[in-house]
XYZ file of C-alpha atoms in Angstrom:
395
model
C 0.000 0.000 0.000
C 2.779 2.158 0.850
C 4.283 1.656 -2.832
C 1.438 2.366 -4.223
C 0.703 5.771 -2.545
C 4.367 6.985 -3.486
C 3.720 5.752 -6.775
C 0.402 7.557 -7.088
C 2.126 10.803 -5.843
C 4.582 10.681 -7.972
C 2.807 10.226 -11.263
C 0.849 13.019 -10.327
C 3.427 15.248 -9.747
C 4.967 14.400 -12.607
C 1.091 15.378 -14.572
C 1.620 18.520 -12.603
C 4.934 19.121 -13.938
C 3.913 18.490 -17.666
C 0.614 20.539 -17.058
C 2.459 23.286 -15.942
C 4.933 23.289 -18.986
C 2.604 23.281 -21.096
C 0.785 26.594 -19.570
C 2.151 29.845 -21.310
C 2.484 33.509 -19.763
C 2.633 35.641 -22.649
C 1.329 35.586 -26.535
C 3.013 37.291 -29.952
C 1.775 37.459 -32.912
C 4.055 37.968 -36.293
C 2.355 38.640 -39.293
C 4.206 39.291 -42.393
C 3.125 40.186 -45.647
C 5.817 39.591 -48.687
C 4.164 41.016 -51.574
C 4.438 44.921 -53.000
C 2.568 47.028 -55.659
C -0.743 47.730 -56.495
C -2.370 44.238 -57.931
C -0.860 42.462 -54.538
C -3.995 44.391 -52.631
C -5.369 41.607 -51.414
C -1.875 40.216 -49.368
C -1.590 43.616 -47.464
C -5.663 43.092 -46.817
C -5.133 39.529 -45.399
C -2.344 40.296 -43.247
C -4.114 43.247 -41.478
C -7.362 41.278 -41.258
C -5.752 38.493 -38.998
C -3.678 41.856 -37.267
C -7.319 43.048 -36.316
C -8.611 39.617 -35.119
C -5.448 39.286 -32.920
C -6.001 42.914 -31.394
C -9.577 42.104 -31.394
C -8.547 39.048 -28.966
C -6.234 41.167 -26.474
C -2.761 40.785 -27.886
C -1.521 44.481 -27.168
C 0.407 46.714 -30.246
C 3.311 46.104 -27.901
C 3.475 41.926 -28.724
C 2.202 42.008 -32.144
C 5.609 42.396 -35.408
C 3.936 43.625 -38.164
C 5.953 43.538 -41.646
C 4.097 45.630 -44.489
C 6.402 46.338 -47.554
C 4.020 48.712 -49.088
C 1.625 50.848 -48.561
C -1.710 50.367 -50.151
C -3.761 53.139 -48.303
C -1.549 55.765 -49.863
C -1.123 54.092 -53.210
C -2.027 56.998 -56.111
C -4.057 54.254 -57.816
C -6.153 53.511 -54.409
C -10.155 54.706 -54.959
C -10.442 55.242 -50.774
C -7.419 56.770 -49.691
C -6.172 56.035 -46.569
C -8.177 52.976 -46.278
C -7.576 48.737 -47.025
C -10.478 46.930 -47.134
C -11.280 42.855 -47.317
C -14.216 42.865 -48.286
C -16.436 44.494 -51.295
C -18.815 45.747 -48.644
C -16.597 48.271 -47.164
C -17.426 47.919 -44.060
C -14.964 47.733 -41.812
C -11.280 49.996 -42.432
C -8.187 47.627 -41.759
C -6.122 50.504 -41.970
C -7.780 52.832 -39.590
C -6.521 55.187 -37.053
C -5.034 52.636 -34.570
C -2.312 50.576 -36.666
C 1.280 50.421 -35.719
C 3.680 48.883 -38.582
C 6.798 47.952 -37.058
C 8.793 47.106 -40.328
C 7.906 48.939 -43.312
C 8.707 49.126 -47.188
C 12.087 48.309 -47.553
C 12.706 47.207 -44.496
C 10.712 43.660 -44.881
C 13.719 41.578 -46.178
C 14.735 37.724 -45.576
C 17.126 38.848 -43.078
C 14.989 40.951 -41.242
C 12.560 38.514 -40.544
C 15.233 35.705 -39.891
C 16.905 38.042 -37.456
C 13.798 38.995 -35.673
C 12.910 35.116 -34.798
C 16.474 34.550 -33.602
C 16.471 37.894 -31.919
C 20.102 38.352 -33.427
C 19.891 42.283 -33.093
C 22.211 45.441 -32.611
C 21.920 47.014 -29.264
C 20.388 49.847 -30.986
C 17.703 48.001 -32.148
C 14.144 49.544 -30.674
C 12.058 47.571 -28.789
C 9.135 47.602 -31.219
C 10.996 46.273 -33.675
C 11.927 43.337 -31.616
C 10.279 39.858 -30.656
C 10.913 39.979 -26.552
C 9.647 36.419 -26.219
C 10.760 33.437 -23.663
C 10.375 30.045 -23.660
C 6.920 30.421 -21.813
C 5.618 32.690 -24.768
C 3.010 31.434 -27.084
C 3.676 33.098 -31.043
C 1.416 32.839 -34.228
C 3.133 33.271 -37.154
C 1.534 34.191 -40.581
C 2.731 34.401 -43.390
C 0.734 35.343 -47.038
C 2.941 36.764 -50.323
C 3.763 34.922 -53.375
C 5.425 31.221 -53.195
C 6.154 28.075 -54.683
C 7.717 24.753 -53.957
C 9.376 25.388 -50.420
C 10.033 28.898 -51.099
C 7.924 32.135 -50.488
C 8.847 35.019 -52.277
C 9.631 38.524 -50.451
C 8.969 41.699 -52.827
C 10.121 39.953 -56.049
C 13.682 40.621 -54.906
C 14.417 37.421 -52.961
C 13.241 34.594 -51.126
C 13.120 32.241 -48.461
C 13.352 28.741 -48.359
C 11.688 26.306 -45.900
C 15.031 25.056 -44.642
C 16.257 28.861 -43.682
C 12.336 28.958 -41.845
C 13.003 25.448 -40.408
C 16.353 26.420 -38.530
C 15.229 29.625 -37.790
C 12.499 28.056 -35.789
C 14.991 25.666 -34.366
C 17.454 28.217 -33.265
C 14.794 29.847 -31.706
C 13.991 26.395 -29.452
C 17.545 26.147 -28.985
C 17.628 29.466 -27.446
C 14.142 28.847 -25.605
C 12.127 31.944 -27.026
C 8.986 30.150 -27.910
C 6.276 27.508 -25.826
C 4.714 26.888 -28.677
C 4.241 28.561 -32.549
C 1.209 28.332 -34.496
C 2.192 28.616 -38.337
C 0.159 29.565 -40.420
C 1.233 30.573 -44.279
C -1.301 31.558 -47.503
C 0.607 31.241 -50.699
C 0.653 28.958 -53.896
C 2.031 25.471 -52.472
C 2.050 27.010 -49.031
C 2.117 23.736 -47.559
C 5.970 22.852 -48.965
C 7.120 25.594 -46.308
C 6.375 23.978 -43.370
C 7.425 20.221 -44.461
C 10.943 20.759 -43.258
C 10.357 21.617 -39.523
C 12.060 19.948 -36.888
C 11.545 21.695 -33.852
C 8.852 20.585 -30.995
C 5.867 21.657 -30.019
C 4.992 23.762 -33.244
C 1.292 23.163 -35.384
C 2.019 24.223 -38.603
C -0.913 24.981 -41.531
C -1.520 26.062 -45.365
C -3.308 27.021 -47.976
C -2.277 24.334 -50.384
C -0.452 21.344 -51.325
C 2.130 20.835 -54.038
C 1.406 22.165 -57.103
C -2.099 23.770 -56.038
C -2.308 27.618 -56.209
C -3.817 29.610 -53.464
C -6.969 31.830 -55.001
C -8.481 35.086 -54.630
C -11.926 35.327 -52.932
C -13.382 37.904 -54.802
C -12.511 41.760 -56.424
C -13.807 44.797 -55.526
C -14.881 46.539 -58.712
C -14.263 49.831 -57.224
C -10.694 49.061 -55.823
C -10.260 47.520 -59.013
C -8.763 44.158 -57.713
C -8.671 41.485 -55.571
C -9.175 42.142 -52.104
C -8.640 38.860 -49.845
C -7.137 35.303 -50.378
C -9.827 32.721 -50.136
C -7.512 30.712 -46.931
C -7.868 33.536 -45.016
C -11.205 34.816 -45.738
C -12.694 31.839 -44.162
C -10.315 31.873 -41.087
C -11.459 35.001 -40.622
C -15.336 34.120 -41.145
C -14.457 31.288 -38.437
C -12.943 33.414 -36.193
C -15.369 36.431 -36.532
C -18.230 33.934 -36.059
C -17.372 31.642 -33.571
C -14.596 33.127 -31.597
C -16.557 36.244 -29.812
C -13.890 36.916 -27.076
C -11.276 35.553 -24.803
C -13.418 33.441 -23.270
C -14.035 31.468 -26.153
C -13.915 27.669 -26.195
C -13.142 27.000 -29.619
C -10.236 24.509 -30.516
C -7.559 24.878 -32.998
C -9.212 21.278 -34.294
C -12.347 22.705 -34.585
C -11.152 25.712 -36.751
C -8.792 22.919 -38.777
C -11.896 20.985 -39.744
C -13.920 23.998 -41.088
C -11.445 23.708 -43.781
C -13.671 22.894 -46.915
C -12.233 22.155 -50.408
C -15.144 23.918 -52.135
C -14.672 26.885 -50.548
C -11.051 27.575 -50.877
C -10.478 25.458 -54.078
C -7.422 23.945 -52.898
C -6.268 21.275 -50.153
C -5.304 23.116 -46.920
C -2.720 21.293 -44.940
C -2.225 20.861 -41.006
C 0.760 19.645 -39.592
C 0.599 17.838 -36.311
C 3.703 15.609 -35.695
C 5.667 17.964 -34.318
C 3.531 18.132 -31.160
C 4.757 15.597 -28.368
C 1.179 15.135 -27.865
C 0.638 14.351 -31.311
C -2.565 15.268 -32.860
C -5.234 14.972 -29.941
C -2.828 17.406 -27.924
C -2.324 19.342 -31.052
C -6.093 19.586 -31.878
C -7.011 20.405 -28.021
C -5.370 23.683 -28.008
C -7.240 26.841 -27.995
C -7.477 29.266 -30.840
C -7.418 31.817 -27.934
C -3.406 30.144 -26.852
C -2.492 31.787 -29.885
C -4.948 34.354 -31.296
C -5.778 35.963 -27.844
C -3.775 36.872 -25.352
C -4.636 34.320 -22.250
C -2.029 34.316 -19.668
C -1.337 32.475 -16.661
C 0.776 34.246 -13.481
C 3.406 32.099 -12.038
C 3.626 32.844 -8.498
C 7.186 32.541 -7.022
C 6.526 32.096 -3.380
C 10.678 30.711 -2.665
C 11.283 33.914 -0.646
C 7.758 34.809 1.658
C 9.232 34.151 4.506
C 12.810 36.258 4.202
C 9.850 38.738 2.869
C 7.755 38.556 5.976
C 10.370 39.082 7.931
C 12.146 41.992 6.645
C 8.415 43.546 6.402
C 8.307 42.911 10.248
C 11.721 44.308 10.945
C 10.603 47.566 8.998
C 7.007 48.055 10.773
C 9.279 48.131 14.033
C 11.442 50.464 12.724
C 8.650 52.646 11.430
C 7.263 52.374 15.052
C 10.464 53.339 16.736
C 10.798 56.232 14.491
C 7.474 57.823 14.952
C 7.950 57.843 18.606
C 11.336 59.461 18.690
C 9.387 61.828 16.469
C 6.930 62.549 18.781
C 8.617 62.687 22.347
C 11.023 65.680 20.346
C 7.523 67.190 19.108
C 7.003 67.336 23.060
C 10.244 68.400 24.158
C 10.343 71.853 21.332
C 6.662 72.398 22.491
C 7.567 72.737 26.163
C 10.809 74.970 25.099
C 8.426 77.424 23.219
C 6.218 77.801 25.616
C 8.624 78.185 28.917
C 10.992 80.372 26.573
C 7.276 82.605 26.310
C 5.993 83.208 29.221
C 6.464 85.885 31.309
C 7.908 85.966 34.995
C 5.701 84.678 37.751
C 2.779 83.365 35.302
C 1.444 80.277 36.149
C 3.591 76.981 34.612
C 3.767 75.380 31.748
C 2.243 72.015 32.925
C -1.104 74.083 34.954
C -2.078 76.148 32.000
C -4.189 73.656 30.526
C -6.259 73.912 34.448
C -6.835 77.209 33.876
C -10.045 79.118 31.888
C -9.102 81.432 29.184
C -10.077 85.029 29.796
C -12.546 85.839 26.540
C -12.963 89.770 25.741
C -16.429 90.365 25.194
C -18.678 93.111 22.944
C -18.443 96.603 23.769
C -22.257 97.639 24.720
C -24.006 100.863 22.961
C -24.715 103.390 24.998
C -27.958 105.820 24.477
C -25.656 108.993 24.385
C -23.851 107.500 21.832
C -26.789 106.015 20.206
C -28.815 109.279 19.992
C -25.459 111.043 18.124
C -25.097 108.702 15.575
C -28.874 109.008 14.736
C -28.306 112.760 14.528
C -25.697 112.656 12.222
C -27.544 110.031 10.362
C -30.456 112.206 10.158
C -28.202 115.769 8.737
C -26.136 113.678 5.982
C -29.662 112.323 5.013
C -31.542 116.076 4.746
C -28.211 117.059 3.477
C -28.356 114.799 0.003
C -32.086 116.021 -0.228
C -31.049 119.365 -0.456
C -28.530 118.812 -2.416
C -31.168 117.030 -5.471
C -33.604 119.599 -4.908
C -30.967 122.160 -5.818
C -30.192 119.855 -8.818
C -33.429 119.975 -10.010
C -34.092 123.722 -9.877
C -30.706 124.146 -11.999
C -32.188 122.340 -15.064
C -35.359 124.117 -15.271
């Protein structure tokens, strides 16, 4: 019986132990888009629609990289200025008033991004522009541009390859800054970039196989072009729908099988091997562990007690002090009032025995009273005369 007890107890510490890992304290998001000019509209429209949902969900400006190489709200040829829409409706602004790009135009490049996973920055690198995570930090990554078989094109200029992603994610386990990654990429064989990932606990996801393209949803006629990629439109219609708030139940399984051929025209992928817990852990997560920002607070309670006790030690102190305080308060009080009084008055300690002497009102007497009335009465007949006189001048 005794065996089994310490067996039970430790088996159940060691669920505690695995529970616990698994539990995250902080979420990032990354969202990149690759693609620039005009007829790429609809890239710059899907990464700001899953930047929305994310803010939507609680992840602060402050934990979310945004990468945006161009800038389709100020494009010459745009029919709304200042605004990116994703759908024809127009009814919600992606752009907005409230958007904070972190890397912009030029700045979106293959080593950029690499650098910012690995966190292999200068010194004089600003914190916005850097991904502050740990290895109890939860990050979605998405990814949408122009690809092909394991690569995914960045402004027509370069590329990367799904080995450079692959040990950029694995440097980044190496150097424990992630819990877990969501990956998600929209792009023509989207699913080649995640098929060379080796590092744990990561669910990867795409728009569609080998050789499959990833289509438009539809065009707005007044934009004049496409405006979201059919992947993400029905993420988004998923997540708009069913995922309300933090508080939301929803597993990244459930999301996973909403995936329908017919409505984005291509086979999206999931990746779920990765996972120690294989696909039932994978599936179990919530969309909020990596859309929203959920956090759990570790408590450290190793040093209450040395706490406790230096808390003590200054509430004495605090105590010893105000009383010194006061018994000098006493002592200058007694000074000032010996150093005041005058010779032979009563002392110090039998004042407080004694009544205070309190002047009272003068009374009126009637001579006075009848004076004042007189001259009262003169300065009165005095104006009188004075307006009579007035008048008679006019006439």
């Amino acid at each position: 019986m005794k065996w089994d007890t310490g067996l039970q107890a430790v088996l159940a510490s060691l669920l505690f132990a695995a529970t616990a890992l698994s539990e995250h304290t902080s979420n990032w998001a990354v969202l990149v888009c690759t693609s620039r000019f005009w007829f790429n509209y609809r890239h710059l429209a899907n990464v700001l629609s899953i930047y929305r949902t994310v803010k939507r969900l609680g992840i602060p400006d402050s934990q979310i990289i945004l990468m945006l190489p161009d800038d389709m709200a100020c494009n010459p040829r745009n029919a709304f200025p200042g605004t990116v829409y994703s759908n024809s409706d127009r009814a919600v602004d992606l752009y907005g008033d409230n958007i904070e790009v972190d890397y912009r135009g030029y700045e979106v490049t293959v080593e950029n991004f690499i650098r910012l996973l690995t966190d292999r920055v200068g010194e004089e690198m600003p914190r916005s522009k850097r991904l502050l995570t740990d290895e109890r930090s939860n990050i979605l990554v998405y990814m949408t541009g122009h690809g092909g078989n394991e690569f995914l094109k960045f402004q027509d200029a370069e590329e990367i390859g799904a080995f450079d992603l692959a040990h950029a994610f694995e440097q980044m386990w190496e150097k424990k800054r992630y819990n877990e990654i969501l990956f998600m990429i929209d792009t023509c064989q989207a699913n080649t970039m995640y098929s060379r990932l080796y590092s744990p606990n990561i669910i990867a996801t795409g728009s569609s196989e080998l050789d499959e393209s990833s289509y438009s949803h539809h065009a707005d006629n007044d934009v004049g072009v496409a405006v979201i990629d059919r992947y993400t439109y029905y993420n988004l219609e998923f997540l708009e729908s069913q995922v309300r708030d933090m508080n939301s139940q929803k597993t990244v399984g459930e999301l996973f099988d909403s995936y329908d051929f017919d409505k984005i025209h291509s086979n999206a992928g999931v990746r779920y091997d990765l996972f120690p817990e294989g696909a039932a852990g994978a599936r179990s997560r919530l969309i909020t562990d990596f859309f929203g920002n959920i956090q759990k607070v570790e408590v450290d309670r190793a040093q209450d007690q040395v706490l406790e006790e230096d808390l003590v030690g200054l509430s004495k102190t605090i105590a010893l002090l105000r009383a010194k305080e006061a018994e000098q308060l006493a002592a200058r009080r007694a000074n000032d009032s010996a150093a005041s009084a005058p010779a032979g008055s009563v002392p110090t300690n039998d004042v407080a025995g004694i009544a205070r002497k309190v002047q009272g009102a003068t009374a009126l007497t009637t001579e006075n009273w009848f004076t004042r009335k007189a001259v009262g009465a003169t300065a009165l007949v005095g104006c009188v005369a004075l307006w009579g006189l007035g008048a008679i001048l006019e006439k």
